[in-house]
PDB file of C-alpha atoms in Angstrom:
ATOM      1  CA  MET Z   1      -7.378  34.843  -3.634  1.00 44.00           C
ATOM      2  CA  THR Z   2      -5.187  37.798  -2.675  1.00 45.00           C
ATOM      3  CA  PRO Z   3      -5.729  41.316  -4.135  1.00 42.00           C
ATOM      4  CA  PHE Z   4      -2.455  40.937  -6.068  1.00 38.00           C
ATOM      5  CA  GLU Z   5      -3.638  37.673  -7.610  1.00 42.00           C
ATOM      6  CA  MET Z   6      -6.993  39.216  -8.503  1.00 41.00           C
ATOM      7  CA  ASN Z   7      -5.247  42.039 -10.322  1.00 39.00           C
ATOM      8  CA  ASN Z   8      -3.138  39.541 -12.244  1.00 42.00           C
ATOM      9  CA  GLN Z   9      -6.012  37.215 -13.127  1.00 45.00           C
ATOM     10  CA  THR Z  10      -6.139  36.531 -16.847  1.00 49.00           C
ATOM     11  CA  ASP Z  11      -8.373  34.681 -19.233  1.00 66.00           C
ATOM     12  CA  VAL Z  12      -5.995  31.955 -20.382  1.00 72.00           C
ATOM     13  CA  THR Z  13      -6.714  30.945 -23.978  1.00 77.00           C
ATOM     14  CA  GLU Z  14      -3.622  28.828 -24.587  1.00 80.00           C
ATOM     15  CA  PHE Z  15      -0.694  27.187 -22.807  1.00 84.00           C
ATOM     16  CA  ILE Z  16       2.956  27.115 -23.823  1.00 83.00           C
ATOM     17  CA  PHE Z  17       4.876  23.849 -23.419  1.00 81.00           C
ATOM     18  CA  LEU Z  18       8.475  24.235 -22.271  1.00 76.00           C
ATOM     19  CA  GLY Z  19       9.311  20.557 -22.740  1.00 73.00           C
ATOM     20  CA  PHE Z  20      11.996  19.994 -25.426  1.00 73.00           C
ATOM     21  CA  SER Z  21      12.149  23.766 -26.072  1.00 72.00           C
ATOM     22  CA  ASN Z  22      15.629  24.007 -24.497  1.00 72.00           C
ATOM     23  CA  HIS Z  23      17.031  21.912 -27.370  1.00 73.00           C
ATOM     24  CA  PRO Z  24      16.028  23.915 -30.468  1.00 76.00           C
ATOM     25  CA  LYS Z  25      18.591  22.287 -32.766  1.00 81.00           C
ATOM     26  CA  LEU Z  26      17.310  18.794 -31.997  1.00 81.00           C
ATOM     27  CA  GLN Z  27      13.656  19.369 -32.882  1.00 81.00           C
ATOM     28  CA  GLY Z  28      13.945  17.525 -36.191  1.00 85.00           C
ATOM     29  CA  LEU Z  29      15.664  14.560 -34.539  1.00 88.00           C
ATOM     30  CA  PHE Z  30      13.049  14.452 -31.768  1.00 84.00           C
ATOM     31  CA  PHE Z  31      10.302  14.523 -34.398  1.00 89.00           C
ATOM     32  CA  LEU Z  32      11.770  11.502 -36.202  1.00 92.00           C
ATOM     33  CA  ILE Z  33      12.305   9.547 -32.968  1.00 88.00           C
ATOM     34  CA  PHE Z  34       8.757  10.121 -31.747  1.00 87.00           C
ATOM     35  CA  LEU Z  35       7.312   9.421 -35.195  1.00 91.00           C
ATOM     36  CA  VAL Z  36       9.138   6.064 -35.353  1.00 91.00           C
ATOM     37  CA  ILE Z  37       8.005   5.177 -31.818  1.00 88.00           C
ATOM     38  CA  TYR Z  38       4.405   6.088 -32.614  1.00 89.00           C
ATOM     39  CA  LEU Z  39       4.298   4.177 -35.900  1.00 91.00           C
ATOM     40  CA  THR Z  40       5.957   1.153 -34.263  1.00 89.00           C
ATOM     41  CA  ALA Z  41       3.463   1.152 -31.402  1.00 88.00           C
ATOM     42  CA  LEU Z  42       0.549   1.739 -33.769  1.00 91.00           C
ATOM     43  CA  LEU Z  43       1.594  -1.133 -36.043  1.00 88.00           C
ATOM     44  CA  GLY Z  44       2.314  -3.493 -33.154  1.00 86.00           C
ATOM     45  CA  ASN Z  45      -0.970  -2.887 -31.366  1.00 90.00           C
ATOM     46  CA  MET Z  46      -3.013  -3.014 -34.581  1.00 90.00           C
ATOM     47  CA  LEU Z  47      -1.391  -6.354 -35.464  1.00 86.00           C
ATOM     48  CA  ILE Z  48      -2.285  -7.705 -32.032  1.00 86.00           C
ATOM     49  CA  ILE Z  49      -5.904  -6.544 -32.359  1.00 89.00           C
ATOM     50  CA  THR Z  50      -6.207  -8.007 -35.855  1.00 87.00           C
ATOM     51  CA  ALA Z  51      -4.564 -11.297 -34.851  1.00 84.00           C
ATOM     52  CA  THR Z  52      -6.918 -11.787 -31.906  1.00 85.00           C
ATOM     53  CA  ARG Z  53      -9.875 -11.209 -34.192  1.00 86.00           C
ATOM     54  CA  VAL Z  54      -8.928 -13.492 -37.072  1.00 82.00           C
ATOM     55  CA  SER Z  55      -7.225 -16.348 -35.198  1.00 81.00           C
ATOM     56  CA  PRO Z  56      -9.636 -18.859 -33.599  1.00 83.00           C
ATOM     57  CA  ALA Z  57      -6.893 -19.932 -31.167  1.00 79.00           C
ATOM     58  CA  LEU Z  58      -6.942 -16.452 -29.657  1.00 81.00           C
ATOM     59  CA  HIS Z  59     -10.702 -16.316 -29.096  1.00 85.00           C
ATOM     60  CA  THR Z  60     -10.272 -16.675 -25.332  1.00 87.00           C
ATOM     61  CA  PRO Z  61     -10.850 -14.278 -22.405  1.00 89.00           C
ATOM     62  CA  MET Z  62      -7.121 -13.605 -22.005  1.00 86.00           C
ATOM     63  CA  TYR Z  63      -6.730 -12.356 -25.573  1.00 87.00           C
ATOM     64  CA  TYR Z  64     -10.043 -10.527 -25.436  1.00 91.00           C
ATOM     65  CA  PHE Z  65      -8.587  -8.477 -22.575  1.00 92.00           C
ATOM     66  CA  PHE Z  66      -5.294  -8.079 -24.386  1.00 88.00           C
ATOM     67  CA  SER Z  67      -6.927  -6.755 -27.563  1.00 90.00           C
ATOM     68  CA  ASN Z  68      -8.737  -4.171 -25.433  1.00 93.00           C
ATOM     69  CA  LEU Z  69      -5.405  -3.240 -23.848  1.00 91.00           C
ATOM     70  CA  SER Z  70      -3.871  -2.788 -27.305  1.00 91.00           C
ATOM     71  CA  PHE Z  71      -6.754  -0.541 -28.391  1.00 92.00           C
ATOM     72  CA  LEU Z  72      -6.337   1.434 -25.175  1.00 92.00           C
ATOM     73  CA  ASP Z  73      -2.609   1.882 -25.818  1.00 90.00           C
ATOM     74  CA  ILE Z  74      -3.361   3.251 -29.288  1.00 91.00           C
ATOM     75  CA  CYS Z  75      -5.750   5.808 -27.767  1.00 90.00           C
ATOM     76  CA  TYR Z  76      -3.248   6.662 -25.021  1.00 87.00           C
ATOM     77  CA  MET Z  77      -0.354   7.280 -27.413  1.00 86.00           C
ATOM     78  CA  SER Z  78      -2.445   9.140 -29.989  1.00 88.00           C
ATOM     79  CA  THR Z  79      -3.645  11.551 -27.310  1.00 86.00           C
ATOM     80  CA  THR Z  80      -0.089  12.598 -26.453  1.00 83.00           C
ATOM     81  CA  ILE Z  81       2.200  11.991 -29.408  1.00 85.00           C
ATOM     82  CA  LEU Z  82       0.121  13.657 -32.122  1.00 85.00           C
ATOM     83  CA  VAL Z  83       0.228  16.966 -30.223  1.00 83.00           C
ATOM     84  CA  ILE Z  84       3.959  16.518 -29.588  1.00 84.00           C
ATOM     85  CA  LEU Z  85       4.702  15.842 -33.264  1.00 86.00           C
ATOM     86  CA  VAL Z  86       2.831  18.974 -34.340  1.00 85.00           C
ATOM     87  CA  ASN Z  87       4.691  21.085 -31.776  1.00 82.00           C
ATOM     88  CA  PHE Z  88       8.078  19.787 -32.962  1.00 84.00           C
ATOM     89  CA  LEU Z  89       7.295  21.448 -36.285  1.00 84.00           C
ATOM     90  CA  ARG Z  90       6.374  24.780 -34.686  1.00 79.00           C
ATOM     91  CA  GLU Z  91       8.639  27.329 -33.055  1.00 77.00           C
ATOM     92  CA  LYS Z  92       6.026  28.154 -30.407  1.00 79.00           C
ATOM     93  CA  LYS Z  93       4.797  24.975 -28.747  1.00 80.00           C
ATOM     94  CA  THR Z  94       1.254  25.745 -27.664  1.00 83.00           C
ATOM     95  CA  ILE Z  95      -2.086  24.117 -26.991  1.00 84.00           C
ATOM     96  CA  SER Z  96      -5.439  25.838 -26.572  1.00 86.00           C
ATOM     97  CA  TYR Z  97      -7.224  25.930 -23.221  1.00 86.00           C
ATOM     98  CA  GLU Z  98      -9.923  23.623 -24.571  1.00 88.00           C
ATOM     99  CA  GLY Z  99      -7.263  21.350 -26.044  1.00 87.00           C
ATOM    100  CA  TYR Z 100      -5.497  21.178 -22.690  1.00 86.00           C
ATOM    101  CA  LEU Z 101      -8.682  20.094 -20.912  1.00 89.00           C
ATOM    102  CA  SER Z 102      -9.425  17.600 -23.679  1.00 90.00           C
ATOM    103  CA  GLN Z 103      -5.992  16.019 -23.378  1.00 88.00           C
ATOM    104  CA  ILE Z 104      -6.361  15.797 -19.603  1.00 89.00           C
ATOM    105  CA  TYR Z 105      -9.715  14.075 -20.089  1.00 92.00           C
ATOM    106  CA  PHE Z 106      -8.379  11.442 -22.477  1.00 91.00           C
ATOM    107  CA  LEU Z 107      -5.101  10.883 -20.593  1.00 88.00           C
ATOM    108  CA  VAL Z 108      -6.836  10.396 -17.245  1.00 90.00           C
ATOM    109  CA  THR Z 109      -9.440   8.187 -18.902  1.00 92.00           C
ATOM    110  CA  CYS Z 110      -6.865   5.902 -20.501  1.00 90.00           C
ATOM    111  CA  ALA Z 111      -4.680   5.707 -17.392  1.00 88.00           C
ATOM    112  CA  GLY Z 112      -7.658   4.830 -15.190  1.00 91.00           C
ATOM    113  CA  ILE Z 113      -8.975   2.211 -17.609  1.00 93.00           C
ATOM    114  CA  GLU Z 114      -5.557   0.567 -17.887  1.00 91.00           C
ATOM    115  CA  CYS Z 115      -5.188   0.242 -14.104  1.00 92.00           C
ATOM    116  CA  VAL Z 116      -8.563  -1.493 -13.762  1.00 93.00           C
ATOM    117  CA  LEU Z 117      -8.120  -3.544 -16.941  1.00 93.00           C
ATOM    118  CA  LEU Z 118      -4.761  -4.913 -15.758  1.00 93.00           C
ATOM    119  CA  ALA Z 119      -6.475  -5.962 -12.518  1.00 94.00           C
ATOM    120  CA  ALA Z 120      -9.217  -7.713 -14.530  1.00 94.00           C
ATOM    121  CA  MET Z 121      -6.538  -9.557 -16.502  1.00 93.00           C
ATOM    122  CA  ALA Z 122      -4.875 -10.611 -13.243  1.00 93.00           C
ATOM    123  CA  TYR Z 123      -8.227 -12.000 -12.091  1.00 94.00           C
ATOM    124  CA  ASP Z 124      -8.490 -13.945 -15.359  1.00 93.00           C
ATOM    125  CA  HIS Z 125      -5.065 -15.524 -14.769  1.00 92.00           C
ATOM    126  CA  TYR Z 126      -5.945 -16.269 -11.142  1.00 93.00           C
ATOM    127  CA  ILE Z 127      -9.086 -18.175 -12.168  1.00 93.00           C
ATOM    128  CA  ALA Z 128      -7.227 -20.004 -14.961  1.00 90.00           C
ATOM    129  CA  ILE Z 129      -4.485 -21.273 -12.642  1.00 90.00           C
ATOM    130  CA  CYS Z 130      -6.161 -21.559  -9.246  1.00 90.00           C
ATOM    131  CA  HIS Z 131      -9.666 -22.647 -10.348  1.00 91.00           C
ATOM    132  CA  PRO Z 132      -9.237 -24.223 -13.809  1.00 89.00           C
ATOM    133  CA  LEU Z 133     -12.329 -26.441 -13.575  1.00 90.00           C
ATOM    134  CA  GLN Z 134     -14.565 -23.427 -12.893  1.00 91.00           C
ATOM    135  CA  TYR Z 135     -12.909 -21.229 -15.529  1.00 91.00           C
ATOM    136  CA  PRO Z 136     -15.568 -21.634 -18.270  1.00 91.00           C
ATOM    137  CA  VAL Z 137     -18.262 -20.459 -15.832  1.00 90.00           C
ATOM    138  CA  LEU Z 138     -16.356 -17.791 -13.915  1.00 91.00           C
ATOM    139  CA  MET Z 139     -14.838 -16.291 -17.080  1.00 92.00           C
ATOM    140  CA  SER Z 140     -17.718 -16.564 -19.516  1.00 91.00           C
ATOM    141  CA  LEU Z 141     -18.179 -14.077 -22.342  1.00 90.00           C
ATOM    142  CA  LYS Z 142     -20.737 -12.203 -20.258  1.00 93.00           C
ATOM    143  CA  VAL Z 143     -18.272 -11.851 -17.375  1.00 94.00           C
ATOM    144  CA  CYS Z 144     -15.493 -10.681 -19.716  1.00 93.00           C
ATOM    145  CA  VAL Z 145     -17.704  -8.027 -21.287  1.00 94.00           C
ATOM    146  CA  PHE Z 146     -18.799  -6.925 -17.809  1.00 95.00           C
ATOM    147  CA  LEU Z 147     -15.175  -6.562 -16.624  1.00 94.00           C
ATOM    148  CA  VAL Z 148     -14.089  -4.612 -19.703  1.00 95.00           C
ATOM    149  CA  THR Z 149     -17.168  -2.381 -19.586  1.00 95.00           C
ATOM    150  CA  GLY Z 150     -16.600  -1.782 -15.882  1.00 94.00           C
ATOM    151  CA  SER Z 151     -12.992  -0.799 -16.576  1.00 94.00           C
ATOM    152  CA  TRP Z 152     -14.077   1.777 -19.161  1.00 94.00           C
ATOM    153  CA  LEU Z 153     -16.807   3.160 -16.908  1.00 94.00           C
ATOM    154  CA  CYS Z 154     -14.385   3.550 -14.006  1.00 92.00           C
ATOM    155  CA  GLY Z 155     -11.934   5.439 -16.206  1.00 92.00           C
ATOM    156  CA  LEU Z 156     -14.600   7.645 -17.764  1.00 93.00           C
ATOM    157  CA  VAL Z 157     -16.306   8.584 -14.472  1.00 92.00           C
ATOM    158  CA  ASN Z 158     -12.966   9.334 -12.837  1.00 91.00           C
ATOM    159  CA  SER Z 159     -11.842  11.452 -15.798  1.00 92.00           C
ATOM    160  CA  VAL Z 160     -15.091  13.438 -16.003  1.00 93.00           C
ATOM    161  CA  SER Z 161     -14.799  14.325 -12.311  1.00 91.00           C
ATOM    162  CA  HIS Z 162     -11.229  15.607 -12.678  1.00 90.00           C
ATOM    163  CA  THR Z 163     -11.895  17.472 -15.921  1.00 91.00           C
ATOM    164  CA  VAL Z 164     -14.992  19.257 -14.605  1.00 91.00           C
ATOM    165  CA  LEU Z 165     -13.114  20.357 -11.486  1.00 90.00           C
ATOM    166  CA  ALA Z 166     -10.153  21.487 -13.593  1.00 88.00           C
ATOM    167  CA  ALA Z 167     -12.468  23.577 -15.787  1.00 88.00           C
ATOM    168  CA  THR Z 168     -13.658  25.518 -12.719  1.00 87.00           C
ATOM    169  CA  LEU Z 169     -10.159  26.660 -11.754  1.00 85.00           C
ATOM    170  CA  THR Z 170      -9.274  30.334 -11.946  1.00 83.00           C
ATOM    171  CA  LEU Z 171      -5.935  30.724 -13.720  1.00 80.00           C
ATOM    172  CA  CYS Z 172      -3.663  33.699 -13.312  1.00 76.00           C
ATOM    173  CA  GLY Z 173      -0.085  34.638 -14.006  1.00 67.00           C
ATOM    174  CA  SER Z 174       2.058  32.493 -16.288  1.00 74.00           C
ATOM    175  CA  ASN Z 175       0.562  30.135 -18.868  1.00 79.00           C
ATOM    176  CA  GLN Z 176       3.808  28.198 -19.319  1.00 79.00           C
ATOM    177  CA  ILE Z 177       3.803  24.442 -18.664  1.00 78.00           C
ATOM    178  CA  SER Z 178       7.105  22.859 -17.676  1.00 74.00           C
ATOM    179  CA  HIS Z 179       6.356  19.723 -19.633  1.00 74.00           C
ATOM    180  CA  TYR Z 180       5.404  18.443 -23.093  1.00 74.00           C
ATOM    181  CA  LEU Z 181       1.902  17.198 -22.232  1.00 76.00           C
ATOM    182  CA  CYS Z 182      -1.113  18.123 -20.117  1.00 78.00           C
ATOM    183  CA  ASP Z 183      -1.546  16.896 -16.570  1.00 79.00           C
ATOM    184  CA  ILE Z 184      -3.697  17.930 -13.633  1.00 83.00           C
ATOM    185  CA  PRO Z 185      -0.878  18.726 -11.135  1.00 81.00           C
ATOM    186  CA  LEU Z 186       0.703  21.042 -13.729  1.00 80.00           C
ATOM    187  CA  LEU Z 187      -2.573  22.923 -14.123  1.00 84.00           C
ATOM    188  CA  LEU Z 188      -3.040  23.232 -10.354  1.00 83.00           C
ATOM    189  CA  LYS Z 189       0.294  25.063 -10.128  1.00 82.00           C
ATOM    190  CA  LEU Z 190      -1.103  27.819 -12.380  1.00 82.00           C
ATOM    191  CA  SER Z 191      -4.299  28.291 -10.386  1.00 83.00           C
ATOM    192  CA  CYS Z 192      -4.846  31.112  -7.919  1.00 82.00           C
ATOM    193  CA  SER Z 193      -8.180  29.731  -6.702  1.00 82.00           C
ATOM    194  CA  ASP Z 194      -8.850  27.132  -4.027  1.00 83.00           C
ATOM    195  CA  ILE Z 195      -7.513  23.762  -5.242  1.00 86.00           C
ATOM    196  CA  SER Z 196      -8.258  21.749  -2.105  1.00 88.00           C
ATOM    197  CA  LEU Z 197     -11.173  19.901  -3.757  1.00 89.00           C
ATOM    198  CA  ASN Z 198      -9.034  19.081  -6.799  1.00 87.00           C
ATOM    199  CA  GLU Z 199      -6.259  17.732  -4.588  1.00 87.00           C
ATOM    200  CA  SER Z 200      -8.756  15.687  -2.569  1.00 90.00           C
ATOM    201  CA  MET Z 201     -10.096  14.163  -5.782  1.00 89.00           C
ATOM    202  CA  LEU Z 202      -6.539  13.288  -6.831  1.00 87.00           C
ATOM    203  CA  HIS Z 203      -5.992  11.463  -3.528  1.00 87.00           C
ATOM    204  CA  VAL Z 204      -9.322   9.629  -3.846  1.00 89.00           C
ATOM    205  CA  ALA Z 205      -8.531   8.622  -7.439  1.00 87.00           C
ATOM    206  CA  SER Z 206      -5.038   7.471  -6.471  1.00 85.00           C
ATOM    207  CA  ALA Z 207      -6.559   5.188  -3.838  1.00 87.00           C
ATOM    208  CA  THR Z 208      -9.506   3.854  -5.842  1.00 89.00           C
ATOM    209  CA  ILE Z 209      -8.277   3.788  -9.449  1.00 88.00           C
ATOM    210  CA  GLY Z 210      -4.547   3.474  -8.845  1.00 85.00           C
ATOM    211  CA  LEU Z 211      -3.714   1.767  -5.543  1.00 88.00           C
ATOM    212  CA  SER Z 212      -6.706  -0.589  -5.244  1.00 92.00           C
ATOM    213  CA  PRO Z 213      -6.239  -2.302  -8.649  1.00 92.00           C
ATOM    214  CA  CYS Z 214      -2.489  -2.500  -7.954  1.00 91.00           C
ATOM    215  CA  LEU Z 215      -3.072  -4.229  -4.614  1.00 93.00           C
ATOM    216  CA  PHE Z 216      -5.682  -6.527  -6.166  1.00 94.00           C
ATOM    217  CA  THR Z 217      -3.191  -7.487  -8.882  1.00 93.00           C
ATOM    218  CA  ALA Z 218      -0.451  -8.076  -6.309  1.00 92.00           C
ATOM    219  CA  VAL Z 219      -2.706 -10.327  -4.198  1.00 94.00           C
ATOM    220  CA  SER Z 220      -3.817 -12.233  -7.306  1.00 93.00           C
ATOM    221  CA  TYR Z 221      -0.247 -12.949  -8.320  1.00 92.00           C
ATOM    222  CA  THR Z 222       0.701 -13.924  -4.784  1.00 93.00           C
ATOM    223  CA  LEU Z 223      -2.014 -16.592  -4.916  1.00 93.00           C
ATOM    224  CA  ILE Z 224      -1.019 -17.548  -8.468  1.00 92.00           C
ATOM    225  CA  ILE Z 225       2.649 -18.005  -7.588  1.00 91.00           C
ATOM    226  CA  SER Z 226       1.684 -19.965  -4.481  1.00 91.00           C
ATOM    227  CA  ALA Z 227      -0.467 -22.290  -6.613  1.00 89.00           C
ATOM    228  CA  ILE Z 228       2.278 -22.701  -9.220  1.00 89.00           C
ATOM    229  CA  LEU Z 229       4.825 -23.685  -6.559  1.00 88.00           C
ATOM    230  CA  ARG Z 230       2.520 -26.473  -5.403  1.00 88.00           C
ATOM    231  CA  ILE Z 231       2.454 -28.066  -8.869  1.00 84.00           C
ATOM    232  CA  PRO Z 232       4.545 -31.268  -8.572  1.00 86.00           C
ATOM    233  CA  SER Z 233       6.080 -31.439 -12.065  1.00 84.00           C
ATOM    234  CA  ALA Z 234       8.599 -28.959 -13.442  1.00 82.00           C
ATOM    235  CA  GLN Z 235       6.841 -29.051 -16.816  1.00 83.00           C
ATOM    236  CA  GLY Z 236       3.534 -28.144 -15.175  1.00 79.00           C
ATOM    237  CA  LYS Z 237       5.132 -25.250 -13.332  1.00 83.00           C
ATOM    238  CA  SER Z 238       6.720 -23.968 -16.532  1.00 82.00           C
ATOM    239  CA  LYS Z 239       3.453 -24.174 -18.464  1.00 81.00           C
ATOM    240  CA  ALA Z 240       1.504 -22.418 -15.706  1.00 80.00           C
ATOM    241  CA  PHE Z 241       4.080 -19.662 -15.378  1.00 82.00           C
ATOM    242  CA  SER Z 242       4.216 -19.093 -19.143  1.00 78.00           C
ATOM    243  CA  THR Z 243       0.460 -18.472 -19.041  1.00 77.00           C
ATOM    244  CA  CYS Z 244       0.860 -15.332 -16.941  1.00 82.00           C
ATOM    245  CA  ALA Z 245       4.474 -14.295 -17.638  1.00 82.00           C
ATOM    246  CA  SER Z 246       3.600 -11.747 -20.327  1.00 81.00           C
ATOM    247  CA  HIS Z 247       0.889 -10.056 -18.296  1.00 84.00           C
ATOM    248  CA  LEU Z 248       3.077  -9.989 -15.177  1.00 86.00           C
ATOM    249  CA  THR Z 249       5.841  -8.322 -17.185  1.00 85.00           C
ATOM    250  CA  VAL Z 250       3.416  -5.689 -18.513  1.00 85.00           C
ATOM    251  CA  VAL Z 251       2.118  -5.040 -14.970  1.00 88.00           C
ATOM    252  CA  VAL Z 252       5.628  -4.610 -13.568  1.00 87.00           C
ATOM    253  CA  VAL Z 253       6.616  -2.241 -16.399  1.00 83.00           C
ATOM    254  CA  PHE Z 254       3.412  -0.190 -16.124  1.00 84.00           C
ATOM    255  CA  TYR Z 255       3.359   0.266 -12.347  1.00 84.00           C
ATOM    256  CA  GLY Z 256       7.128   0.588 -12.157  1.00 81.00           C
ATOM    257  CA  MET Z 257       7.139   3.426 -14.685  1.00 76.00           C
ATOM    258  CA  ALA Z 258       4.084   5.029 -13.072  1.00 77.00           C
ATOM    259  CA  ASN Z 259       5.753   4.963  -9.663  1.00 76.00           C
ATOM    260  CA  ILE Z 260       8.927   6.547 -11.019  1.00 71.00           C
ATOM    261  CA  ASN Z 261       6.942   9.153 -12.943  1.00 65.00           C
ATOM    262  CA  TYR Z 262       4.609  10.310 -10.168  1.00 67.00           C
ATOM    263  CA  ASP Z 263       6.260   9.368  -6.868  1.00 63.00           C
ATOM    264  CA  ARG Z 264       9.935  10.184  -7.355  1.00 58.00           C
ATOM    265  CA  PRO Z 265      11.534  12.902  -5.152  1.00 55.00           C
ATOM    266  CA  ARG Z 266      11.204  16.425  -6.525  1.00 54.00           C
ATOM    267  CA  GLU Z 267      14.432  17.728  -4.952  1.00 52.00           C
ATOM    268  CA  GLY Z 268      16.926  18.875  -7.543  1.00 48.00           C
ATOM    269  CA  TYR Z 269      14.237  19.125 -10.240  1.00 53.00           C
ATOM    270  CA  ASN Z 270      15.584  18.848 -13.769  1.00 62.00           C
ATOM    271  CA  LEU Z 271      13.273  19.413 -16.742  1.00 61.00           C
ATOM    272  CA  ASP Z 272      15.185  17.053 -19.039  1.00 62.00           C
ATOM    273  CA  ILE Z 273      15.087  14.206 -16.496  1.00 68.00           C
ATOM    274  CA  ASP Z 274      11.396  14.855 -15.855  1.00 69.00           C
ATOM    275  CA  ILE Z 275      10.684  14.726 -19.591  1.00 71.00           C
ATOM    276  CA  LEU Z 276      12.696  11.525 -20.040  1.00 71.00           C
ATOM    277  CA  VAL Z 277      10.864   9.715 -17.228  1.00 72.00           C
ATOM    278  CA  SER Z 278       7.496  10.844 -18.553  1.00 74.00           C
ATOM    279  CA  VAL Z 279       8.377   9.719 -22.082  1.00 75.00           C
ATOM    280  CA  LEU Z 280       9.263   6.258 -20.761  1.00 73.00           C
ATOM    281  CA  PHE Z 281       5.882   6.004 -19.030  1.00 75.00           C
ATOM    282  CA  CYS Z 282       3.535   7.639 -21.534  1.00 76.00           C
ATOM    283  CA  VAL Z 283       5.217   6.807 -24.843  1.00 78.00           C
ATOM    284  CA  VAL Z 284       7.593   3.851 -24.557  1.00 79.00           C
ATOM    285  CA  THR Z 285       5.393   1.637 -22.340  1.00 81.00           C
ATOM    286  CA  PRO Z 286       2.501   1.383 -24.877  1.00 83.00           C
ATOM    287  CA  MET Z 287       5.079   0.469 -27.521  1.00 83.00           C
ATOM    288  CA  LEU Z 288       6.571  -2.292 -25.358  1.00 82.00           C
ATOM    289  CA  ASN Z 289       3.267  -4.023 -24.513  1.00 82.00           C
ATOM    290  CA  PRO Z 290       2.717  -5.739 -27.901  1.00 82.00           C
ATOM    291  CA  ILE Z 291       6.418  -6.629 -28.064  1.00 81.00           C
ATOM    292  CA  ILE Z 292       6.282  -8.254 -24.630  1.00 80.00           C
ATOM    293  CA  TYR Z 293       3.194 -10.275 -25.504  1.00 75.00           C
ATOM    294  CA  SER Z 294       4.471 -11.358 -28.920  1.00 71.00           C
ATOM    295  CA  LEU Z 295       7.885 -12.404 -27.615  1.00 66.00           C
ATOM    296  CA  ARG Z 296       6.605 -14.309 -24.589  1.00 62.00           C
ATOM    297  CA  ASN Z 297       3.532 -15.944 -26.078  1.00 69.00           C
ATOM    298  CA  LYS Z 298       3.651 -18.786 -28.598  1.00 71.00           C
ATOM    299  CA  GLU Z 299       0.000 -18.439 -29.616  1.00 74.00           C
ATOM    300  CA  VAL Z 300       0.414 -14.751 -30.394  1.00 75.00           C
ATOM    301  CA  LYS Z 301       3.606 -15.351 -32.366  1.00 72.00           C
ATOM    302  CA  ARG Z 302       1.941 -18.120 -34.345  1.00 75.00           C
ATOM    303  CA  ALA Z 303      -1.072 -15.923 -35.134  1.00 74.00           C
ATOM    304  CA  LEU Z 304       1.166 -13.012 -36.177  1.00 71.00           C
ATOM    305  CA  ARG Z 305       3.217 -15.277 -38.457  1.00 74.00           C
ATOM    306  CA  LYS Z 306       0.043 -16.476 -40.109  1.00 74.00           C
ATOM    307  CA  LEU Z 307      -1.312 -12.939 -40.369  1.00 69.00           C
ATOM    308  CA  ALA Z 308       1.875 -11.474 -41.812  1.00 65.00           C
ATOM    309  CA  GLY Z 309       2.646 -14.432 -44.060  1.00 65.00           C
ATOM    310  CA  GLY Z 310       5.989 -15.061 -42.394  1.00 50.00           C
ATOM    311  CA  TRP Z 311       7.327 -11.486 -42.753  1.00 48.00           C
ATOM    312  CA  VAL Z 312       6.903 -10.315 -39.153  1.00 43.00           C
ATOM    313  CA  PHE Z 313       8.296 -13.447 -37.492  1.00 44.00           C
ATOM    314  CA  PRO Z 314      10.096 -15.436 -40.202  1.00 46.00           C
ATOM    315  CA  GLY Z 315      10.848 -19.059 -39.514  1.00 47.00           C
ATOM    316  CA  SER Z 316       9.077 -22.283 -38.789  1.00 42.00           C
ATOM    317  CA  MET Z 317       5.532 -22.330 -37.516  1.00 42.00           C
ATOM    318  CA  ARG Z 318       6.673 -24.715 -34.804  1.00 43.00           C
ATOM    319  CA  ASP Z 319       7.989 -23.284 -31.502  1.00 42.00           C
TER     320      ASP Z 319
END
């Protein structure tokens, strides 16, 4: 730390979000848009969770994983959107230092869990298609609980490590965040202490929690597609593909949005574009997941029709 930085060191008690602040006349419209998105995602994911609990046809490993994914999406969105909605109603968009660390903890936790959970779901589809005779043994209830528990532990341990290291940073200078939510790289920019350990942890987490599950999922689907192509009948291929189509779509959307959000070039930085990309990843993606599963999956649609008494998906029970 230089003498100038030491003289400018401050005890930061709150952070100011700059995201959306350059459009003061649109705050009410933004509030309504985000409120509708949140309520839609909340309703969709809660319906999925309820349907998988009450419908015997959905008492399978695949839907057990999916209900956990829906619960995770609710946690993910609630962590971000509730703070955003409150700030839309305030002229000064702030969050306390403790609140910032708390949001980092929950965001990193949810993101890490989702990466590992999507890989566990890919493994489930791989066993179902490539080793169907061994499926009841390899994907027993005990194995499913172990995979879900392992996903949560991975996310929690990873998040605790990042949050503890973030809490040790010395902050100085500006307390303005060029975003609408909390993230570790944004906090590192405000630090005047050594951030090499924090950056090393980010690289380790990217490799273990981000890249490894992504590669595992990619390999699983390579084997799945290879097995599907060897099925002689067109009807068999269609049935096998429909089994994993929804999950594959969710994986592509999640990792595609994550790649755009974190790995896009930073030349010609524009706050509005940065906010838009982040909204697509952190807000829109959790809303799309239940829609993707309900549109692509006959069992889910049938369970939702039964649950909603024909109001959610009106029409015949036969697909």
